[in-house]
Short mmCIF file of C-alpha atoms in Angstrom, two decimals:
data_model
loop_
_atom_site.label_atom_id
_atom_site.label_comp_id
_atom_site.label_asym_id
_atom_site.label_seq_id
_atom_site.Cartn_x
_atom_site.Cartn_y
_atom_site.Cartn_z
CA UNK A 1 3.44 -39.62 70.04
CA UNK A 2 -0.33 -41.38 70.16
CA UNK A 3 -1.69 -44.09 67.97
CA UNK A 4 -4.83 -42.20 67.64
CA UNK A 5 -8.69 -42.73 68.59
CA UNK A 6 -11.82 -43.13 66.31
CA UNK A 7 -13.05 -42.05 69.74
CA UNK A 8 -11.41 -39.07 70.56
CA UNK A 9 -14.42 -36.94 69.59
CA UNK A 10 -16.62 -38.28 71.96
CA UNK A 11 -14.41 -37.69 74.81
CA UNK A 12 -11.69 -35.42 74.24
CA UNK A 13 -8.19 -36.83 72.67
CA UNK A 14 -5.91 -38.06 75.12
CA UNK A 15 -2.63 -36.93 73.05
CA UNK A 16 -3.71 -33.92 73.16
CA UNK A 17 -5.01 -33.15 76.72
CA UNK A 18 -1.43 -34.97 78.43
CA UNK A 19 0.12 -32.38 75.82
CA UNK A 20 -1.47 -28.95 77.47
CA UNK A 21 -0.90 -31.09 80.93
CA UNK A 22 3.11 -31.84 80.34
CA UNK A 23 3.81 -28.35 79.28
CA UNK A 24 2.05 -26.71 82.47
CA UNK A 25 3.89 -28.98 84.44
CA UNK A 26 7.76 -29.06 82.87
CA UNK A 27 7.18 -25.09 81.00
CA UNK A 28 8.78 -26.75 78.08
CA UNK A 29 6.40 -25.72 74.68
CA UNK A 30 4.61 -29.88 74.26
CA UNK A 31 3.08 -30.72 70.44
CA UNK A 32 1.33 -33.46 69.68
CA UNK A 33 0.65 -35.86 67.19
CA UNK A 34 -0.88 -39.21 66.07
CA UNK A 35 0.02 -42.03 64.20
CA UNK A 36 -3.29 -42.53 62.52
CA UNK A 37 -7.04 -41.27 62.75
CA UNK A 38 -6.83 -38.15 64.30
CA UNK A 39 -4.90 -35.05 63.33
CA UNK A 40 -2.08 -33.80 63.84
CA UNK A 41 -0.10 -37.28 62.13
CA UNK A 42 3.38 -37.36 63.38
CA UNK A 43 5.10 -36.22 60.40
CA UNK A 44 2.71 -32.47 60.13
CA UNK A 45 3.82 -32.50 64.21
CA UNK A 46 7.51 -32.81 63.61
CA UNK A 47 7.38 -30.48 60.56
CA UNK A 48 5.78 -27.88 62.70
CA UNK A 49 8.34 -28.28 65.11
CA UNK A 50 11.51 -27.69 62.97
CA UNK A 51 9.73 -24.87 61.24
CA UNK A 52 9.57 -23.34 64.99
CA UNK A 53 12.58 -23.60 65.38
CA UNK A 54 12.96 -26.32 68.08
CA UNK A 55 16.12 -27.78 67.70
CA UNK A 56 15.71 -30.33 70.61
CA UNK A 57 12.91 -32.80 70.08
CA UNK A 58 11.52 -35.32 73.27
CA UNK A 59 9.50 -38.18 71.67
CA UNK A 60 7.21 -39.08 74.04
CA UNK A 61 5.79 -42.72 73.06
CA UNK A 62 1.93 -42.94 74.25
CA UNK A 63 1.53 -46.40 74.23
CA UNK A 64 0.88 -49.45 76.84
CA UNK A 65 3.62 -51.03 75.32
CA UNK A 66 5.96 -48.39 75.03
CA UNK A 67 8.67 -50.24 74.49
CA UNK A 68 7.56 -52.73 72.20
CA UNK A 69 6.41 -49.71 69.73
CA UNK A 70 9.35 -47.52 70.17
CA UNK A 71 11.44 -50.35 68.86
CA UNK A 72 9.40 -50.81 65.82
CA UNK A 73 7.40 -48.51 64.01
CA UNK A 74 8.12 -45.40 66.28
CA UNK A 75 11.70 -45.71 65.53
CA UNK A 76 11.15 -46.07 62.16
CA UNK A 77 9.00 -42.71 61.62
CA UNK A 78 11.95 -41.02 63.88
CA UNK A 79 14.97 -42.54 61.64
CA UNK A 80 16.64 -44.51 64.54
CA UNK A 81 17.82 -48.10 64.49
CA UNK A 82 16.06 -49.83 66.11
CA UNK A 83 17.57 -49.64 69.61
CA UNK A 84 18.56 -46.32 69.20
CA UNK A 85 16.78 -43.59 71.47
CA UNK A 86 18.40 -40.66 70.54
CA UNK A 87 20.74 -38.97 67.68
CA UNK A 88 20.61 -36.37 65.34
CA UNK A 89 18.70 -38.53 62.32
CA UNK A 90 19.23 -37.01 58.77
CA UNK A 91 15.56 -37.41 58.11
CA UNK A 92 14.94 -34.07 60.45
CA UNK A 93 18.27 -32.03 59.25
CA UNK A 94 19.68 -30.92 62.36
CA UNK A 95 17.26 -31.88 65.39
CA UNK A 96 18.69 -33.56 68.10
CA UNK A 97 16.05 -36.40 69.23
CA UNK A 98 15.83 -38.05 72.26
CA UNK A 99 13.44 -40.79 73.10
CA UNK A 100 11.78 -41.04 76.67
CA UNK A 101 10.09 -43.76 78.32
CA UNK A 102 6.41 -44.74 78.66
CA UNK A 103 4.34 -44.38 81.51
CA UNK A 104 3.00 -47.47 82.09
CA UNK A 105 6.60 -49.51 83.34
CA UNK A 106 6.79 -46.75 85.51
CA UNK A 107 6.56 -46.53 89.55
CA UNK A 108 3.80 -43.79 89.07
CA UNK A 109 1.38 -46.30 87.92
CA UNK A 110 0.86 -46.92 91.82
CA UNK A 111 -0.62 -44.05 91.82
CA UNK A 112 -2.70 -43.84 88.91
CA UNK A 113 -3.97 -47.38 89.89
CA UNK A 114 -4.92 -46.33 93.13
CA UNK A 115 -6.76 -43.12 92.44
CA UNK A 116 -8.71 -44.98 89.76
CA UNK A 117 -10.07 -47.54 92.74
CA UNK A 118 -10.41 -44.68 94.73
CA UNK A 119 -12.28 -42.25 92.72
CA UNK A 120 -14.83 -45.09 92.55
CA UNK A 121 -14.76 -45.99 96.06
CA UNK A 122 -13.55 -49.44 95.50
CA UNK A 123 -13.42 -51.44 98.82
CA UNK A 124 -10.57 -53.65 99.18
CA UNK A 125 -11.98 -57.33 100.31
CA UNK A 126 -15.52 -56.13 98.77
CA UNK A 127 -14.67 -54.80 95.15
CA UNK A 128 -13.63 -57.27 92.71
CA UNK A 129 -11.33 -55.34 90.24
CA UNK A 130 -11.22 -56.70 86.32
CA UNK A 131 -7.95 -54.77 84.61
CA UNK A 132 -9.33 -55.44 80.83
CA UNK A 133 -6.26 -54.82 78.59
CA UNK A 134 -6.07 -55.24 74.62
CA UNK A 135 -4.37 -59.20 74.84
CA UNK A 136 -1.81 -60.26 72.06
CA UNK A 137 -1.24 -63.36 70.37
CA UNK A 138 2.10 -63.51 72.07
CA UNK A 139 1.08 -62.23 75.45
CA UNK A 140 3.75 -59.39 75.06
CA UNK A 141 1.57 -56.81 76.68
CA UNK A 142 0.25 -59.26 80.03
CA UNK A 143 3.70 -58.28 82.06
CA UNK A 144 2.34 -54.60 82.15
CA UNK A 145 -0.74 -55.71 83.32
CA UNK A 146 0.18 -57.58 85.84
CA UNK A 147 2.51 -55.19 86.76
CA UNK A 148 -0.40 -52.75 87.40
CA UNK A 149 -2.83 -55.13 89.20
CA UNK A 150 -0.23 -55.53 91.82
CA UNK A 151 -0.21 -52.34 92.95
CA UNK A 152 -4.22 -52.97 93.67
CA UNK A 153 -3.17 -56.11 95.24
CA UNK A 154 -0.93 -54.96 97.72
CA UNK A 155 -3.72 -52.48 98.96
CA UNK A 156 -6.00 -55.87 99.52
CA UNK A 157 -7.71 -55.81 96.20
CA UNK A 158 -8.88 -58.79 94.78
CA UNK A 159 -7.78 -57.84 91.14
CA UNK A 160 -8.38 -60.62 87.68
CA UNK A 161 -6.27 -59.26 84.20
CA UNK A 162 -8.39 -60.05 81.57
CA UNK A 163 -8.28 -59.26 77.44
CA UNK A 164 -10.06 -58.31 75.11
CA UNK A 165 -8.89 -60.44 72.58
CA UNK A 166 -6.39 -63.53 71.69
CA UNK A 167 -6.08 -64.16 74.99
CA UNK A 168 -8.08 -65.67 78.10
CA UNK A 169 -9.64 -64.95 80.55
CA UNK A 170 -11.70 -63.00 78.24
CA UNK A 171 -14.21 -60.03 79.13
CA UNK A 172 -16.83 -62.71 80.13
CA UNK A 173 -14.78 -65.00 81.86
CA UNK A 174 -12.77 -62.43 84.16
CA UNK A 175 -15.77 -60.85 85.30
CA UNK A 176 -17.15 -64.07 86.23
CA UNK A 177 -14.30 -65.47 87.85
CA UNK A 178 -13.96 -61.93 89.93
CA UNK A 179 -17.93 -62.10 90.89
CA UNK A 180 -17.58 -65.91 91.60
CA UNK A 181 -14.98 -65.23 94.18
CA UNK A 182 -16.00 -65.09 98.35
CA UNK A 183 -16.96 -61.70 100.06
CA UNK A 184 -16.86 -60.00 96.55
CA UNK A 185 -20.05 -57.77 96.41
CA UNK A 186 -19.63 -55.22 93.49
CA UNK A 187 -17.42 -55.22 90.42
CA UNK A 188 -15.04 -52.34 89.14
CA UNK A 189 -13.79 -53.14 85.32
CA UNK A 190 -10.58 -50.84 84.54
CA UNK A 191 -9.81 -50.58 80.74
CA UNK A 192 -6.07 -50.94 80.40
CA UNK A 193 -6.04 -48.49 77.65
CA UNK A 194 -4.31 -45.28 76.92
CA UNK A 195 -7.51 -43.64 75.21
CA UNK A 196 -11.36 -44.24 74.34
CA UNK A 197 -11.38 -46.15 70.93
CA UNK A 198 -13.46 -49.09 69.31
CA UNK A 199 -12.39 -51.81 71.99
CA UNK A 200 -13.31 -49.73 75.36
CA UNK A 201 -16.34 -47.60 73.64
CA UNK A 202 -17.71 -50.63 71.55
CA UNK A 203 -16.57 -54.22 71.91
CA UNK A 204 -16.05 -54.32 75.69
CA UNK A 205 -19.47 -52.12 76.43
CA UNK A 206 -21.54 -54.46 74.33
CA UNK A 207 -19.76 -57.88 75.81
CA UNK A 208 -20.91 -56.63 79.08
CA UNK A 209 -24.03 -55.38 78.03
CA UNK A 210 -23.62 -52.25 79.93
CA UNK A 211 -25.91 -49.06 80.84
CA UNK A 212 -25.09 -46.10 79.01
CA UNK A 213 -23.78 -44.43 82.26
CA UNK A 214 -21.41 -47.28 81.70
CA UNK A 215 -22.90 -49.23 84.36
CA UNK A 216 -25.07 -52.51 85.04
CA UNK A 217 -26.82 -55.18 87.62
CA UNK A 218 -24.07 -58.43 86.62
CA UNK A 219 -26.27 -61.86 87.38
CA UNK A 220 -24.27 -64.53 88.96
CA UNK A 221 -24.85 -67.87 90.22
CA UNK A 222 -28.26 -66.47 91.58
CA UNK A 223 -27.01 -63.17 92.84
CA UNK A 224 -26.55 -59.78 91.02
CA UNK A 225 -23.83 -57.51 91.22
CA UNK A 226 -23.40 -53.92 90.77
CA UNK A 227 -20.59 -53.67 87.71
CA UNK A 228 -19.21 -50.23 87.33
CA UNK A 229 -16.72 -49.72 84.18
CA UNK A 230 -14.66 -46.82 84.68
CA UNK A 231 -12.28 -44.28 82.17
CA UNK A 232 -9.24 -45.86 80.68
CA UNK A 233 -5.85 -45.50 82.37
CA UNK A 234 -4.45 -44.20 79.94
CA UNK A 235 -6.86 -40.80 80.42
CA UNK A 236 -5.34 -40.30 84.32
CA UNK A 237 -4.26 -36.91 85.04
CA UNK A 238 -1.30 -38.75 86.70
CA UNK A 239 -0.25 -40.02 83.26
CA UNK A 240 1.02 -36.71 82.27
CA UNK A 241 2.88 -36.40 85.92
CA UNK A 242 4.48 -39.80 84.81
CA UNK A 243 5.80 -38.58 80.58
CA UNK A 244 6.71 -35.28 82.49
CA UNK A 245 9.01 -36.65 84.52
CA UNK A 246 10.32 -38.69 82.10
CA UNK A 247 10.93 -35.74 79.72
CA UNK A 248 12.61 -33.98 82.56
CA UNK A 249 14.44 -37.04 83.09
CA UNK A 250 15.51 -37.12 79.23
CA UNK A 251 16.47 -33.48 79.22
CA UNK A 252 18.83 -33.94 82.57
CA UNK A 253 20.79 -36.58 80.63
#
């Protein structure tokens, strides 16, 4: 269950590539769906579902904040209170739904963090790292971040959360304090984001004035940089490793 991209055509939609990935991993048949902007929406998914005859459902929320949406408007769409996580809800006849957890609370973030820095040969003690996530007026998503810079840290990373918006440091000013920091010679900015969309593809491009092999030369305090801005988390192939084990988790309970 994705938000959706405005994105998604440029790059292939996340949803639906963890979907092919889950099923070849668990063999159980995965749909798909999307809250808004991209078809299928939620409600065609789950329709298509019953009318296959499923009679088990695993919602799979595909969200940073898993949590925080499955308690709100996810539960909503599914007919659960909202701390319920699984029941048979009247609004689906007789499907049994169960709930799983998110990926990004998960252990297996160590190694989708990891890979990321690895794939572009990210230096601890020599790579600054910038983890760029949405921000929120009431922080609510900044745990999770953290949460996932550590496991850079712990490998020697010098790693700076920043946001995109609400919150500071911005864009600007997490890039600059990651550059302005000693024996840092090149930058890596990691979008904490489950897909491409307006914020990774638009806002945070332009902010940094980036290449359009998402790349640049980043001036500071009389030196220059080399700033490399890599895929969103949330597009890892270890993502799907993470909901799959989580559905298999769900369906052993």
């Amino acid at each position: 269950m994705a938000y959706g991209s405005d994105r998604f055509g440029s790059y292939g939609s996340a949803g639906k590539i963890h979907a092919e990935r889950i099923e070849k991993i668990t063999g159980i048949k995965t749909y798909y769906g999307f809250a808004s902007q991209q078809e299928p929406r939620w409600e065609d998914t789950m329709k298509q579902m019953i009318q296959d005859g499923v009679d088990t459902v695993y919602a799979i929320p595909f969200f940073i904040s898993a949590d925080r949406y499955a308690s709100t408007f996810v539960a909503r769409f599914l007919g659960f209170d909202k701390e319920q996580r699984k029941g048979i809800c009247s609004k689906w006849g007789n499907v049994n739904i169960i709930e799983t957890g998110g990926f990004t609370d998960h252990p297996g973030m160590d190694k989708v963090m990891t890979e990321i820095a690895e794939h572009y040969k990210a230096v601890p003690g020599k790579t600054g790292i910038v983890l760029i996530s949405h921000g929120a007026r009431d922080c609510a998503g900044t745990p999770l971040a953290e949460s996932a810079a550590d496991y850079l840290r712990k490998r020697g990373f010098m790693v700076i959360c920043g946001y995109n918006e609400h919150q500071h440091p911005d864009d600007i000013e997490s890039v600059e304090q990651a550059t302005g920091t000693e024996g840092i010679e090149n930058i890596l900015v990691i979008p904490f984001f489950v897909s491409p969309s307006s914020h990774t593809c638009e806002d945070i491009v332009e902010t940094l004035k980036l290449d359009s092999d998402r790349k640049r030369m980043y001036p500071f305090n009389g030196k220059m940089y080399p700033l490399t801005y890599t895929y969103e988390v949330g597009m890892s192939p270890s993502v799907a490793e993470i909901l799959a084990e989580r559905v298999i988790e769900a369906k052993g309970h």
